[in-house]
Amino acid sequence: MTDDDLMQEAIAEAEAGLAEGGIPIGSVLADVAKGVIVARGHNLRVQTGDPTAHAEVACIRHAGRRRDWPTLTLVSTLSPCIMCTGTALLYRVPRVVIGENRTFLGAEDLFAERGVEAVVLQDERCIELMTRFIAERADLWNEDIGV
């Protein structure tokens, strides 16, 4: 299970969110050592009206109660915002794989301060997906990031 394999799964989540009329950001949580994805999620803010239903938070919610957080890898198609970064830090997730941070730079500095390994892929699929969405739905994107 490579970072690219995991990113493909996160992209599938992002595309599902877009197909539902939402924002195309997807996330997966994986136990890489065991080769399993333990949870999936995509941004549900539009679909549910919940301003905290970002992809990473939805994914972590779907993971449920666990004690193995420090062994997991969180994957997101977009650089996590401060809320999503804080959620990953709260549960001591030690590694985060980020699809891209060109269209939005989240709170990656907080990962560095806490010793979390953050790998930014600059994946062209993620960049294209967000660039197209922002161009087509700037109003919805600005609402999502609090602008």
Steps between C-alpha positions, in 0.01 A plus 500: 500500500682807370427869550379508139262208563359680803472827311300327227253388768481855641442637149211253458351646819547855368326408176212345697459825692496700179240264348280568806519876438765557763860611512748256342730422789551140607684318774593152614655368818725198462698249697782478248682224688193276474413622151145606585292813476318537831278796407396722212335837472434798281394855562131492598456862604263585216310171511440507878511871581765420761786753483734253672441218251830539318645190332762423763258548789238283326764232442616506862135485617452191284803339665309490827653425837855371465822471692731459204502862378879533539549220245277647228552720195247769406474578129328808361468633148553855628715661768300470823354817651574589860193309627596182315864537597396540863286186482791297365727643770246427774504131411878491453494390137875493422491522120289702257512469122373810319393498137580865440543836668513733200131592498480518880774491762359380828670476837789278395731705723321352802582150382867597480492655848356177645734262318236363264640382168314690228559382145374734227464320165393797281286243319383643169162325531434678830622834368279475191195393700525796741604754235196410289267503801624837627460652151147362464375546859708777658204601717467154653876463542527838676216399732686176585823679595326783684567783253 
